[in-house]
PDB file of C-alpha atoms in Angstrom:
ATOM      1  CA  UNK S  41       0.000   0.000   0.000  1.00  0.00           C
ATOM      2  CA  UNK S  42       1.465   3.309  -0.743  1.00  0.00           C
ATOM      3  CA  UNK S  43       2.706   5.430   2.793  1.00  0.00           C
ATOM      4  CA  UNK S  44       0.056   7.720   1.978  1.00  0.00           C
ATOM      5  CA  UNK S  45      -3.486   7.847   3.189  1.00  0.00           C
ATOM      6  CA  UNK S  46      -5.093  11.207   2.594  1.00  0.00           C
ATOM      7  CA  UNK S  47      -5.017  12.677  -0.117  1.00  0.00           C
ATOM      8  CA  UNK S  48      -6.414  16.649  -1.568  1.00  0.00           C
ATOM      9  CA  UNK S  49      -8.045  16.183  -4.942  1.00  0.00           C
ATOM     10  CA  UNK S  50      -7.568  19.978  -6.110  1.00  0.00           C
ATOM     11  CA  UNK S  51      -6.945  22.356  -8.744  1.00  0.00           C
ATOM     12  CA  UNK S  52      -6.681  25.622 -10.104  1.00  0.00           C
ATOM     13  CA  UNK S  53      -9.840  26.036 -11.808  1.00  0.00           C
ATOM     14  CA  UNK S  54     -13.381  24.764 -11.503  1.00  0.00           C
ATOM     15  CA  UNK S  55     -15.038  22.673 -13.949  1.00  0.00           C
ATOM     16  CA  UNK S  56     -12.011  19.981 -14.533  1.00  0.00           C
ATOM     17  CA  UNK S  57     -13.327  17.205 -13.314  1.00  0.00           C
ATOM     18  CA  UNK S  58     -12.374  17.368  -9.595  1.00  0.00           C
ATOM     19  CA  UNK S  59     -15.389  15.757  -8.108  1.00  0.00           C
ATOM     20  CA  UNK S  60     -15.959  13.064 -10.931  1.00  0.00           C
ATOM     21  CA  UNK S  61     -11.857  12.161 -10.007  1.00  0.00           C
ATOM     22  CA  UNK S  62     -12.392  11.481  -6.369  1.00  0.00           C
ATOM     23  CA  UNK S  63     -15.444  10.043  -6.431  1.00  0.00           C
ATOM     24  CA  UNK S  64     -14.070   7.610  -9.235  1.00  0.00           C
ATOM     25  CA  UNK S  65     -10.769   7.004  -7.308  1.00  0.00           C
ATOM     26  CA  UNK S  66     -12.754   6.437  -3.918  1.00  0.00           C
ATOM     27  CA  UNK S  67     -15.345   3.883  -5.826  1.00  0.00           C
ATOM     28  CA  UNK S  68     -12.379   1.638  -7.805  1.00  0.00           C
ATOM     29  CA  UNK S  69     -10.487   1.382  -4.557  1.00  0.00           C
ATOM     30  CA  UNK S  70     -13.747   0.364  -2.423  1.00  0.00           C
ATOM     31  CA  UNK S  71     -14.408  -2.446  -5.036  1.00  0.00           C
ATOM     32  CA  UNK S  72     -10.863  -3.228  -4.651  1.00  0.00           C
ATOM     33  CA  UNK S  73     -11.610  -4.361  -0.728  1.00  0.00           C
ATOM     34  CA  UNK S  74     -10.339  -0.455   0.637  1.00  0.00           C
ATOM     35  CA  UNK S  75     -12.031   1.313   3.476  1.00  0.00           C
ATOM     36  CA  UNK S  76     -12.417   4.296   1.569  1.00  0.00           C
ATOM     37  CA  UNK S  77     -14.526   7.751   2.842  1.00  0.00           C
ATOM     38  CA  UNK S  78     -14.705  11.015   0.431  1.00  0.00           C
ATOM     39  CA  UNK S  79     -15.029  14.598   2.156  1.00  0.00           C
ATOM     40  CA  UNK S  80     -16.490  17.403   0.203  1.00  0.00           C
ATOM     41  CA  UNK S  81     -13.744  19.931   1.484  1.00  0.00           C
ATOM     42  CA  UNK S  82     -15.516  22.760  -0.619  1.00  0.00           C
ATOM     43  CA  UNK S  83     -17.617  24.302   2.093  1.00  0.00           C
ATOM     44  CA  UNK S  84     -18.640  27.155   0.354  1.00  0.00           C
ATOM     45  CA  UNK S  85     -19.623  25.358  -3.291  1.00  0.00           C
ATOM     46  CA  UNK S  86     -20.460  21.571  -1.961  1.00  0.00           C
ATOM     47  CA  UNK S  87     -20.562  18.786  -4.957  1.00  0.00           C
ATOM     48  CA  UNK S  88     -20.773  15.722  -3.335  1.00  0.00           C
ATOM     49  CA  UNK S  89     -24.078  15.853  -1.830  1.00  0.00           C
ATOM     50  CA  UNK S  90     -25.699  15.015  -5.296  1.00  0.00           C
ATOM     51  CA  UNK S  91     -24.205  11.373  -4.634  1.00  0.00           C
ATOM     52  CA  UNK S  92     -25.174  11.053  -1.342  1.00  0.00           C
ATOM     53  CA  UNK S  93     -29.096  12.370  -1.591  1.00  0.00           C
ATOM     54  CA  UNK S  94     -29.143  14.012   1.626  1.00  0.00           C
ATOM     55  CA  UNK S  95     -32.746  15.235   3.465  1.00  0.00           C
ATOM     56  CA  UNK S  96     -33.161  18.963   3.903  1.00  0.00           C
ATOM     57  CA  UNK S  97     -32.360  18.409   7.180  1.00  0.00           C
ATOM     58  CA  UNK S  98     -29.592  16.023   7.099  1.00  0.00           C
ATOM     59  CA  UNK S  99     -26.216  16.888   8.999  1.00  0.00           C
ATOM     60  CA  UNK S 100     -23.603  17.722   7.109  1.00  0.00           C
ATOM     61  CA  UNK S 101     -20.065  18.645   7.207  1.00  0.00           C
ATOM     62  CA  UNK S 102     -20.648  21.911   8.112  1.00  0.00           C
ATOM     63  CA  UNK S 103     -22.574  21.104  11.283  1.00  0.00           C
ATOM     64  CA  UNK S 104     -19.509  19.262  12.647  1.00  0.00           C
ATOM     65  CA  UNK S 105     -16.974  22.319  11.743  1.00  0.00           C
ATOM     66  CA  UNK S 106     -19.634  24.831  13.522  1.00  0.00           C
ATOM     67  CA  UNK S 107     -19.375  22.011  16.253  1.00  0.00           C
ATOM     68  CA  UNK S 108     -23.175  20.973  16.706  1.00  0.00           C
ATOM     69  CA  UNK S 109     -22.233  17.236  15.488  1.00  0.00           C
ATOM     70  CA  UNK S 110     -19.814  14.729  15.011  1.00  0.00           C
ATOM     71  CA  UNK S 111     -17.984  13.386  12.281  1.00  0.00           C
ATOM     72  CA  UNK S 112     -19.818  10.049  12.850  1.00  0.00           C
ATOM     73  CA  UNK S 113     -23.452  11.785  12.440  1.00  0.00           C
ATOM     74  CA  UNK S 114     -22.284  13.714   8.618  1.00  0.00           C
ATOM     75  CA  UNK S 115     -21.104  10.397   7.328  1.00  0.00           C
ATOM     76  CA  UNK S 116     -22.774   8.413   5.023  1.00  0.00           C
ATOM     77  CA  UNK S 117     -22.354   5.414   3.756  1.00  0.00           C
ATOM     78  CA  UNK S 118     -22.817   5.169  -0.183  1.00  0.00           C
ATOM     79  CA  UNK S 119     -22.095   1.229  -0.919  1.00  0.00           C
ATOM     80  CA  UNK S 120     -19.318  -1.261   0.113  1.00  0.00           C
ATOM     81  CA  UNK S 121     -16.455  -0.439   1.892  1.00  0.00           C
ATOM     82  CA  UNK S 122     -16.851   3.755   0.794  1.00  0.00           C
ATOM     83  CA  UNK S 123     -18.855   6.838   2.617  1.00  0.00           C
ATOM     84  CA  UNK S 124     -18.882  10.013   2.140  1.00  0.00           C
ATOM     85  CA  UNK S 125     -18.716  13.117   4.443  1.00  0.00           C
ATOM     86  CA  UNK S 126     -20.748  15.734   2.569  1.00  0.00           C
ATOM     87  CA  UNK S 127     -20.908  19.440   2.551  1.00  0.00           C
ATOM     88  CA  UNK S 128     -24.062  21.314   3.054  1.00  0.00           C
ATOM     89  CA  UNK S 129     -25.613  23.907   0.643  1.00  0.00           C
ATOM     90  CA  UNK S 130     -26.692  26.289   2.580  1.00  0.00           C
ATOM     91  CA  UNK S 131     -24.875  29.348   3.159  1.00  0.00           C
ATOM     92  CA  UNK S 132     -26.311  30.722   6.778  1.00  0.00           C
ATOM     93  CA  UNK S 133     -25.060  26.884   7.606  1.00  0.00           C
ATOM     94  CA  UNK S 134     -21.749  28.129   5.973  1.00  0.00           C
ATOM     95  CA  UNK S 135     -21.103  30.671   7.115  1.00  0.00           C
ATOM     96  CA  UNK S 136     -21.200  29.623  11.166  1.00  0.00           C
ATOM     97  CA  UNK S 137     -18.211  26.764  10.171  1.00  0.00           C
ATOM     98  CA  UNK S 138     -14.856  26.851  11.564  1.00  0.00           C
ATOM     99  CA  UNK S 139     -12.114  25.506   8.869  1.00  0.00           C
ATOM    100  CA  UNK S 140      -9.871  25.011  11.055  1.00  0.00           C
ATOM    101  CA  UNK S 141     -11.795  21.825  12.786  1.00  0.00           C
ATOM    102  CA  UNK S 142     -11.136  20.203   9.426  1.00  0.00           C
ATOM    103  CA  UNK S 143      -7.954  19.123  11.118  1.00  0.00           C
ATOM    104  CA  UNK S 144      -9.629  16.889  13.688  1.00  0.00           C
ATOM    105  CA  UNK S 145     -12.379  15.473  10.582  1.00  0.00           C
ATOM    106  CA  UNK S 146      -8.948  14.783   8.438  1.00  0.00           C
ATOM    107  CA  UNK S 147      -6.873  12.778  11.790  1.00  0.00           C
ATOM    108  CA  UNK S 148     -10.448  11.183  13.067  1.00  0.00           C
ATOM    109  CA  UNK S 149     -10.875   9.888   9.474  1.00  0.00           C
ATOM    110  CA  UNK S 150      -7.352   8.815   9.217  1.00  0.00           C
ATOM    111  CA  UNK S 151      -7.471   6.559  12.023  1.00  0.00           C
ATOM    112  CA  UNK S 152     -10.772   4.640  10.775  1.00  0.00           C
ATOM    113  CA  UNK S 153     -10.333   4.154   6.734  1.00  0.00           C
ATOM    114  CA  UNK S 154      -7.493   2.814   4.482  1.00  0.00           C
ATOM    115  CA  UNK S 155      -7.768   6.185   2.290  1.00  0.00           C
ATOM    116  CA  UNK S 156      -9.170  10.133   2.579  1.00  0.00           C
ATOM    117  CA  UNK S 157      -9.652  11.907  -0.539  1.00  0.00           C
ATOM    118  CA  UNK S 158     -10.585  15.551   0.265  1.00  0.00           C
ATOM    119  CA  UNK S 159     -12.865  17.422  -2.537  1.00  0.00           C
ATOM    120  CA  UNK S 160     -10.924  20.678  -2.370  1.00  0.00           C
ATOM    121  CA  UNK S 161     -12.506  23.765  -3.552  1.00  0.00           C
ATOM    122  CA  UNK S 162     -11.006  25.531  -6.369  1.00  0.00           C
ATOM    123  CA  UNK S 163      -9.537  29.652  -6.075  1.00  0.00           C
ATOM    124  CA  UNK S 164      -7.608  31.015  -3.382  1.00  0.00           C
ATOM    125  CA  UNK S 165      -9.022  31.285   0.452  1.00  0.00           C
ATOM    126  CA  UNK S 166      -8.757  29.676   3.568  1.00  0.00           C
ATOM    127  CA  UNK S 167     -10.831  26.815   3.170  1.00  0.00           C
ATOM    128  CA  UNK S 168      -9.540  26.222  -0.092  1.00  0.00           C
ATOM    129  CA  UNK S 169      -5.985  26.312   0.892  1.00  0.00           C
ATOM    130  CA  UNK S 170      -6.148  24.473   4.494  1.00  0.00           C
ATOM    131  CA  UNK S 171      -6.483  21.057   2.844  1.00  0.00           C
ATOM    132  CA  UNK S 172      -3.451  21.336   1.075  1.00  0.00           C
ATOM    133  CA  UNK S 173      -1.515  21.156   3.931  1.00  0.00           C
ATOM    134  CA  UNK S 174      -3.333  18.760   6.037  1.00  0.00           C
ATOM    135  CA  UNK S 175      -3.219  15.737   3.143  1.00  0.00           C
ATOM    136  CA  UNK S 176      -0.608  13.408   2.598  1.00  0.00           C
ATOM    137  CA  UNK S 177      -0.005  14.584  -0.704  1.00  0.00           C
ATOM    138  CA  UNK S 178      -2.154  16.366  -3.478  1.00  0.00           C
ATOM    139  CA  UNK S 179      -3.589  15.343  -6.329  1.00  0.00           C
ATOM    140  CA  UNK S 180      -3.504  18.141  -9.194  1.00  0.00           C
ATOM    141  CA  UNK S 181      -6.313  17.576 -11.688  1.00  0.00           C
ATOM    142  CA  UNK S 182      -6.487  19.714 -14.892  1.00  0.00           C
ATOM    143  CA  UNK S 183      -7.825  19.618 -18.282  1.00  0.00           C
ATOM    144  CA  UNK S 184      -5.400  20.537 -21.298  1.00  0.00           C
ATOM    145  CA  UNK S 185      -6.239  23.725 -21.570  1.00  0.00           C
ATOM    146  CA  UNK S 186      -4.070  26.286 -21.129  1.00  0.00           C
ATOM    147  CA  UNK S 187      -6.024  29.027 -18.362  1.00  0.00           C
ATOM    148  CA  UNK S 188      -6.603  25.436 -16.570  1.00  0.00           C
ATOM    149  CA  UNK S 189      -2.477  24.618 -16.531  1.00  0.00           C
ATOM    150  CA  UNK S 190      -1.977  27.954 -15.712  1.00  0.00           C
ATOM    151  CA  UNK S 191      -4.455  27.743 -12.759  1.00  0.00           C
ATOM    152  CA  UNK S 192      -2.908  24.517 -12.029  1.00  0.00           C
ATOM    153  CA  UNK S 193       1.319  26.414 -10.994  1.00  0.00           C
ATOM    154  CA  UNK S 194      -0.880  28.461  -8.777  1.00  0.00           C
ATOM    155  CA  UNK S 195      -2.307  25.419  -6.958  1.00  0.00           C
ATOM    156  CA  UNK S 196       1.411  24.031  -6.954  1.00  0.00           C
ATOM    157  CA  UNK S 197       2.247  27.501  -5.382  1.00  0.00           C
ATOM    158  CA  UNK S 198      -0.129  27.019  -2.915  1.00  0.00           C
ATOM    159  CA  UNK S 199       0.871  23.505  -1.635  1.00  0.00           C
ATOM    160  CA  UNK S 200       4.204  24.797  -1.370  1.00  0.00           C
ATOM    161  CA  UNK S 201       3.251  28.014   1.113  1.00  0.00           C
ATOM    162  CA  UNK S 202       1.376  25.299   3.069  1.00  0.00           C
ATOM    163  CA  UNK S 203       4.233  22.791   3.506  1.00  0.00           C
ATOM    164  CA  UNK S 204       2.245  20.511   1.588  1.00  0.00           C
ATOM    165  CA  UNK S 205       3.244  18.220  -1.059  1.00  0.00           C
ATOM    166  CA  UNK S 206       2.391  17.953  -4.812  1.00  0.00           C
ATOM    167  CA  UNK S 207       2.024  14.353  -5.611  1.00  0.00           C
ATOM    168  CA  UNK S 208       1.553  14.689  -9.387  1.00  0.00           C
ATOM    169  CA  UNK S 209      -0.721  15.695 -12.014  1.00  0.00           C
ATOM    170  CA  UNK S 210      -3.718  14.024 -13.384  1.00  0.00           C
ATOM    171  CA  UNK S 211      -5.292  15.499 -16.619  1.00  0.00           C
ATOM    172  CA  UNK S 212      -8.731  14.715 -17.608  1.00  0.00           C
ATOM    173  CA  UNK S 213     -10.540  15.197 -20.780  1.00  0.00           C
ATOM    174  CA  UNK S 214      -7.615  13.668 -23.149  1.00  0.00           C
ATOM    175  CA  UNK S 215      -8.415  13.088 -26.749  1.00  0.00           C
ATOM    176  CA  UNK S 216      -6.129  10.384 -28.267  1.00  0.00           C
ATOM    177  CA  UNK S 217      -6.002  12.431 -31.599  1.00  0.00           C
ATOM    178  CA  UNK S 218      -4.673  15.428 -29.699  1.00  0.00           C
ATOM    179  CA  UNK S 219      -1.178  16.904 -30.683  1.00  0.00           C
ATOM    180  CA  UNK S 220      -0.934  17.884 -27.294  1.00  0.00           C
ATOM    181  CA  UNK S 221       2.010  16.154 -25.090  1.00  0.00           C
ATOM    182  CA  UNK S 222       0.350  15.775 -21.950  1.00  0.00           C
ATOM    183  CA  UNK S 223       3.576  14.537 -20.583  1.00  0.00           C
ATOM    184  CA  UNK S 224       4.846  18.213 -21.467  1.00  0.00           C
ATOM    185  CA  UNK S 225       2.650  19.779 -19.704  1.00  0.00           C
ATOM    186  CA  UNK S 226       3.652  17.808 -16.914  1.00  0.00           C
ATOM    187  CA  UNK S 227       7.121  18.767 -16.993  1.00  0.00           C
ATOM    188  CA  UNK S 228       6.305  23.045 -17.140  1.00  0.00           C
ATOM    189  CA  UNK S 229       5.127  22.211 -13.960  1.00  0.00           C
ATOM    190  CA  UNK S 230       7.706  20.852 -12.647  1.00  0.00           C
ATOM    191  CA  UNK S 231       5.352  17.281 -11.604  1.00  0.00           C
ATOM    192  CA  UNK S 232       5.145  13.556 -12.494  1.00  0.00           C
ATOM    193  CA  UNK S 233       2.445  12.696 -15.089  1.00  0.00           C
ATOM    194  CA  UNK S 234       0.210  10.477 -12.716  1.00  0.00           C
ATOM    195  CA  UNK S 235      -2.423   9.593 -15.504  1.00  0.00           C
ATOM    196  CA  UNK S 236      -4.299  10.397 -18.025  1.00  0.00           C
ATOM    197  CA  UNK S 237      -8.292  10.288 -18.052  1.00  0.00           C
ATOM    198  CA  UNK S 238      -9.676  10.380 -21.528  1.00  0.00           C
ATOM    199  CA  UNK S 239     -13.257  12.136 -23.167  1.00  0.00           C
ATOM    200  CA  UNK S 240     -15.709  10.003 -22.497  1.00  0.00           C
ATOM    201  CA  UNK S 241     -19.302  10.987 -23.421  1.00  0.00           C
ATOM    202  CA  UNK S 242     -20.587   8.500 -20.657  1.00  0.00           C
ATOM    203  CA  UNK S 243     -18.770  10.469 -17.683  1.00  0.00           C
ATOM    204  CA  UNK S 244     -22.006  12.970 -18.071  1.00  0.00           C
ATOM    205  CA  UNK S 245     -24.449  10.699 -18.164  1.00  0.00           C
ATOM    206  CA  UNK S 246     -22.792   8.737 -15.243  1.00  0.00           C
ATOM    207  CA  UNK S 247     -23.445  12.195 -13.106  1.00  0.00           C
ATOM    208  CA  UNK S 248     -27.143  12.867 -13.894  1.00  0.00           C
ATOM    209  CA  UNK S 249     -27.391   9.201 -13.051  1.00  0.00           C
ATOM    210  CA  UNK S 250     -25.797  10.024  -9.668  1.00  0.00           C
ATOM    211  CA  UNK S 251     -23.617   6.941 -10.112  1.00  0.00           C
ATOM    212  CA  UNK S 252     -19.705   6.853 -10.500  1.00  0.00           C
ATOM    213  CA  UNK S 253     -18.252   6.265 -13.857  1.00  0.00           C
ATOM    214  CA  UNK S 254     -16.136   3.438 -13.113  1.00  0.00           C
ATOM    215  CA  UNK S 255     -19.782   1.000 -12.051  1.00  0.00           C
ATOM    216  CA  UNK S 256     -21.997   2.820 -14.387  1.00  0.00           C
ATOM    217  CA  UNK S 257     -19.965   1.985 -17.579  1.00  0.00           C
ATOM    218  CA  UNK S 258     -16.973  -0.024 -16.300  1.00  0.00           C
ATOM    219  CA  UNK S 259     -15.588  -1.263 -19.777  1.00  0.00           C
ATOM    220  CA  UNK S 260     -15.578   3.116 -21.200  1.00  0.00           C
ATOM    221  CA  UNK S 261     -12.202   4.229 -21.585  1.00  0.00           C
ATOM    222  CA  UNK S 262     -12.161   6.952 -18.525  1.00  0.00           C
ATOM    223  CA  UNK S 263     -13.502   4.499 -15.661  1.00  0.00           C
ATOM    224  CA  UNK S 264     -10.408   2.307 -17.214  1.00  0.00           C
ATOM    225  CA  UNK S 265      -8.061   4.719 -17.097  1.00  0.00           C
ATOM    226  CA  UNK S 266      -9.319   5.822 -13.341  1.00  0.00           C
ATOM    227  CA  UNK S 267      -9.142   2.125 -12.070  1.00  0.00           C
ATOM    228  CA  UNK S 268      -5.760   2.183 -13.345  1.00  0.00           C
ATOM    229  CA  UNK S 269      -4.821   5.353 -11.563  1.00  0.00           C
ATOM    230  CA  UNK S 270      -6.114   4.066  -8.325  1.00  0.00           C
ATOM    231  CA  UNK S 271      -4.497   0.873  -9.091  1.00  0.00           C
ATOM    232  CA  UNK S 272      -0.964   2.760  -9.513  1.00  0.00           C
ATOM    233  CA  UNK S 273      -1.688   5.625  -6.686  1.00  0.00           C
ATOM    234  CA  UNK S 274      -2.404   2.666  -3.962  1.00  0.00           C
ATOM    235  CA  UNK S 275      -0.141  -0.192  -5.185  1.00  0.00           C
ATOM    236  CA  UNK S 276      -2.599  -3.116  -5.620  1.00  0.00           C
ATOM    237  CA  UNK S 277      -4.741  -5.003  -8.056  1.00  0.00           C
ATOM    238  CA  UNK S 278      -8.141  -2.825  -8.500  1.00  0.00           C
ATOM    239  CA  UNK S 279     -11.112  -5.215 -10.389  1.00  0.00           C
ATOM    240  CA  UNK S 280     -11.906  -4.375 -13.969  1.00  0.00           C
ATOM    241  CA  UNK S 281     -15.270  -4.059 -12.858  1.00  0.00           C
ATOM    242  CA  UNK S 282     -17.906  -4.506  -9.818  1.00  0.00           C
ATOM    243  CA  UNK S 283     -17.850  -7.668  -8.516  1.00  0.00           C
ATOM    244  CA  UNK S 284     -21.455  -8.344  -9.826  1.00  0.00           C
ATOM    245  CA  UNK S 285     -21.471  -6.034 -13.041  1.00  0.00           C
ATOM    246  CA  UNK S 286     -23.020  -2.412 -13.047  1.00  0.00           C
ATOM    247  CA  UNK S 287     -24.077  -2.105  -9.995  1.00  0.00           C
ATOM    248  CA  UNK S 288     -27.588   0.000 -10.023  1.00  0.00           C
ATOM    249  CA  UNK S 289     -29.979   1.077  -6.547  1.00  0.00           C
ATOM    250  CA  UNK S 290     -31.324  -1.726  -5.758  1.00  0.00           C
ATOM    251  CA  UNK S 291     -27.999  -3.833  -5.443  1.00  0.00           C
ATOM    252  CA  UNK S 292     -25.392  -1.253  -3.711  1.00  0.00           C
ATOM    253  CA  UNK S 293     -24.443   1.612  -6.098  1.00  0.00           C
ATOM    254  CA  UNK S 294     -23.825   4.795  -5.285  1.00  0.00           C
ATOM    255  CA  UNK S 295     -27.507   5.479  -5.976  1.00  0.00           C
ATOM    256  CA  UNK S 296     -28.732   4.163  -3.074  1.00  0.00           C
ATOM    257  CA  UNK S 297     -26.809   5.712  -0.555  1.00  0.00           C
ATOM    258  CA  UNK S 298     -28.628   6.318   2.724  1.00  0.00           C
ATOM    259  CA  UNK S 299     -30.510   9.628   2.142  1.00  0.00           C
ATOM    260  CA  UNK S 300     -30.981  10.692   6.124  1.00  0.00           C
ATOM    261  CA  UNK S 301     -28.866  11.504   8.724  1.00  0.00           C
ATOM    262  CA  UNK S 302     -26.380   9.517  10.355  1.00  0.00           C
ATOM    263  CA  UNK S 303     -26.555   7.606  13.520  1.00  0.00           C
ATOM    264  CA  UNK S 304     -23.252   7.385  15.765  1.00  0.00           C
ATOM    265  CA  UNK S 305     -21.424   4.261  15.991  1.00  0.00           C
ATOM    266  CA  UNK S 306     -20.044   2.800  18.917  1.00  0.00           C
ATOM    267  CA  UNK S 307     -16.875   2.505  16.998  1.00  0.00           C
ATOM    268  CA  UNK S 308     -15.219   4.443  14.307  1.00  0.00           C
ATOM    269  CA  UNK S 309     -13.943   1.371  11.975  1.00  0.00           C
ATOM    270  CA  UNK S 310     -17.569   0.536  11.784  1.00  0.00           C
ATOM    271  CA  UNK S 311     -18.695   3.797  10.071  1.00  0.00           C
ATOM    272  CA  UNK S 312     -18.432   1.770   6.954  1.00  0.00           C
ATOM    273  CA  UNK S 313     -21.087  -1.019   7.844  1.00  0.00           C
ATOM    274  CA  UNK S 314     -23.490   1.606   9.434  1.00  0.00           C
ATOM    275  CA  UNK S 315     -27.058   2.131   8.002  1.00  0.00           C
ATOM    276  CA  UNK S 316     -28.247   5.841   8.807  1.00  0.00           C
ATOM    277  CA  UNK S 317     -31.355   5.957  10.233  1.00  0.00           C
ATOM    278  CA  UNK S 318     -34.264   7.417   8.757  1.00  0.00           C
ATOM    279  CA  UNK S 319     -34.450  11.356   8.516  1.00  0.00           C
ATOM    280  CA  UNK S 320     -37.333  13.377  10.967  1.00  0.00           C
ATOM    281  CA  UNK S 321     -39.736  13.878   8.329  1.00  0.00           C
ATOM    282  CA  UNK S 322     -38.388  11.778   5.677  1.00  0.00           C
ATOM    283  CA  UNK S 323     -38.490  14.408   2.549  1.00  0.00           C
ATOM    284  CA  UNK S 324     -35.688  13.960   0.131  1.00  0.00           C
ATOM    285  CA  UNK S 325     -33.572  16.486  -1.828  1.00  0.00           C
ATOM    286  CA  UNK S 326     -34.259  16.110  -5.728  1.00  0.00           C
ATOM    287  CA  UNK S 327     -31.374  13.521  -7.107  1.00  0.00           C
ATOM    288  CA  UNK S 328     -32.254  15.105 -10.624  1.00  0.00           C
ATOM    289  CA  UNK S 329     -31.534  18.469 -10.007  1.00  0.00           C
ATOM    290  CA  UNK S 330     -28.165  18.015  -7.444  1.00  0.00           C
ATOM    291  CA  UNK S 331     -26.459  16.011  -9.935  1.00  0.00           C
ATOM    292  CA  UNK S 332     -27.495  18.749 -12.726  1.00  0.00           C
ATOM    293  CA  UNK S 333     -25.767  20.975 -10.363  1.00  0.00           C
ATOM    294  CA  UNK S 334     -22.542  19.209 -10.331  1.00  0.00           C
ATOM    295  CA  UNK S 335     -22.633  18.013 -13.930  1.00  0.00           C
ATOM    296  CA  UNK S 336     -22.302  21.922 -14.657  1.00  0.00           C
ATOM    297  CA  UNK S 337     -20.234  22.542 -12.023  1.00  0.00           C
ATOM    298  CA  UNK S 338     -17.795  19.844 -13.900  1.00  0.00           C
ATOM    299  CA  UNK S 339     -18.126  20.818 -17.560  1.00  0.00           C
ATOM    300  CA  UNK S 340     -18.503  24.666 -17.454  1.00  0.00           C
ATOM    301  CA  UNK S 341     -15.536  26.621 -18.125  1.00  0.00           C
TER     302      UNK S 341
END
């Protein structure tokens, strides 16, 4: 297994495929027998709750930073051996959270699951920037375009200022007829070319369908290419696909993660074999319409 455990999924720019990367990571490492949990780190512009389908009411990651829960009541579990800790929406919610207790969410977290990817938000602030520091290492994800690599030395910048580390670079949305030398863009920033994730017209689809790439169309050529980026990142065999095929809601996908809040376990290794309990009035947020959210929060320029 590689030394480290926790790692910040960031870049420089929104809309590069940040969320679709550590969901996808998290998911082929879960089917590969890892205890896996994924932490929306962007407080101010959450993503993740889309995948989780959290109640109106449901505690989030931002009651636990404003210190009116624990880490064990915002985590979710979405299927086998992977839950999520999800940011809330709402900005009155937002703006009564303290950063700084991401610290004790990152080290509690630590102690309980093989690997920690951290969402990080994109742009420059303090939210944005504590992660950097407090993972492992850093995972830079940008697209091929050039105001994205540029983005992307700031991010590097940033790691640096934190005492952070840059792990490498992951670029998504490769064409194989490009002229572009992805391993060149790489090297202007000074990182090792971790992987490459290609277009792939089912990655979209995969979001509205709130269900990762790599079990909604395991065979396309980016849930390949991210199973063999988790494969490399965590040193071990990852499956070329769920163990029972595409994996939908009524057989453990990512769809049918528990939509209510969280009930405390008497142990933190068991977070991911908990069942939330039911939420107080039992509405739902719209799947639809979350996911839309993030689908255009990962394509738009």
């Amino acid at each position: 297994m590689s030394q480290e455990t926790v790692y910040a999924i960031a870049s420089g720019k929104g809309g590069v495929g940040k969320t679709t990367t550590t969901v996808n990571l998290g998911t082929a490492l879960a089917q590969a027998g890892e205890r896996v949990a994924v932490v929306d780190a962007d407080l101010g512009m959450a993503n993740l709750a889309g995948f989780v389908s959290l109640t109106p009411d449901a505690t989030t990651l931002h009651d636990v930073l404003a210190g009116d829960a624990s880490i064990d009541d915002a985590t979710y579990r979405l299927a086998k051996n992977i839950v999520a800790v999800p940011s809330g929406t709402d900005l009155d919610d937002y703006a009564e959270t303290s950063p700084e207790g991401l610290r004790d969410v990152v080290s509690e977290l630590r102690s309980s699951f093989d690997y920690v990817f951290l969402d990080v938000g994109a742009g420059v602030s303090h939210e944005t920037v504590l992660p950097l520091g407090l993972a492992d290492a850093v995972l830079l994800v940008s697209t091929p375009e050039p105001a994205a690599v540029h983005d992307s030395k700031k991010t590097v910048e940033l790691t640096d200022r934190t005492g952070g580390e840059v792990a490498g670079l992951v670029i998504t949305r490769t064409r194989p007829s490009s002229d572009i030398s992805y391993e060149e863009i790489a090297t202007r920033l000074d990182l090792p070319l971790l992987g490459t994730i290609p277009e792939d017209r089912m990655a979209r689809e995969s979001v509205y369908a709130g269900t990762p790439l790599v079990v909604y169309e395991p065979d396309g050529p980016a849930a390949v290419a991210y199973r063999r980026l988790a494969s490399d990142l965590a040193g071990i065999d990852v499956p070329d696909r769920p163990p029972n095929g595409r994996e939908t809601a009524s057989d453990g996908g990512i769809r049918s993660a528990d939509r209510s809040r969280g009930k405390a376990g008497a142990a933190a290794a068991s977070l991911t074999d908990r069942v939330p309990g039911e939420g107080s009035d039992g509405r739902e947020a719209a799947q639809e319409d979350v996911s839309s959210a993030i689908t255009e929060a990962e394509t738009d320029p």
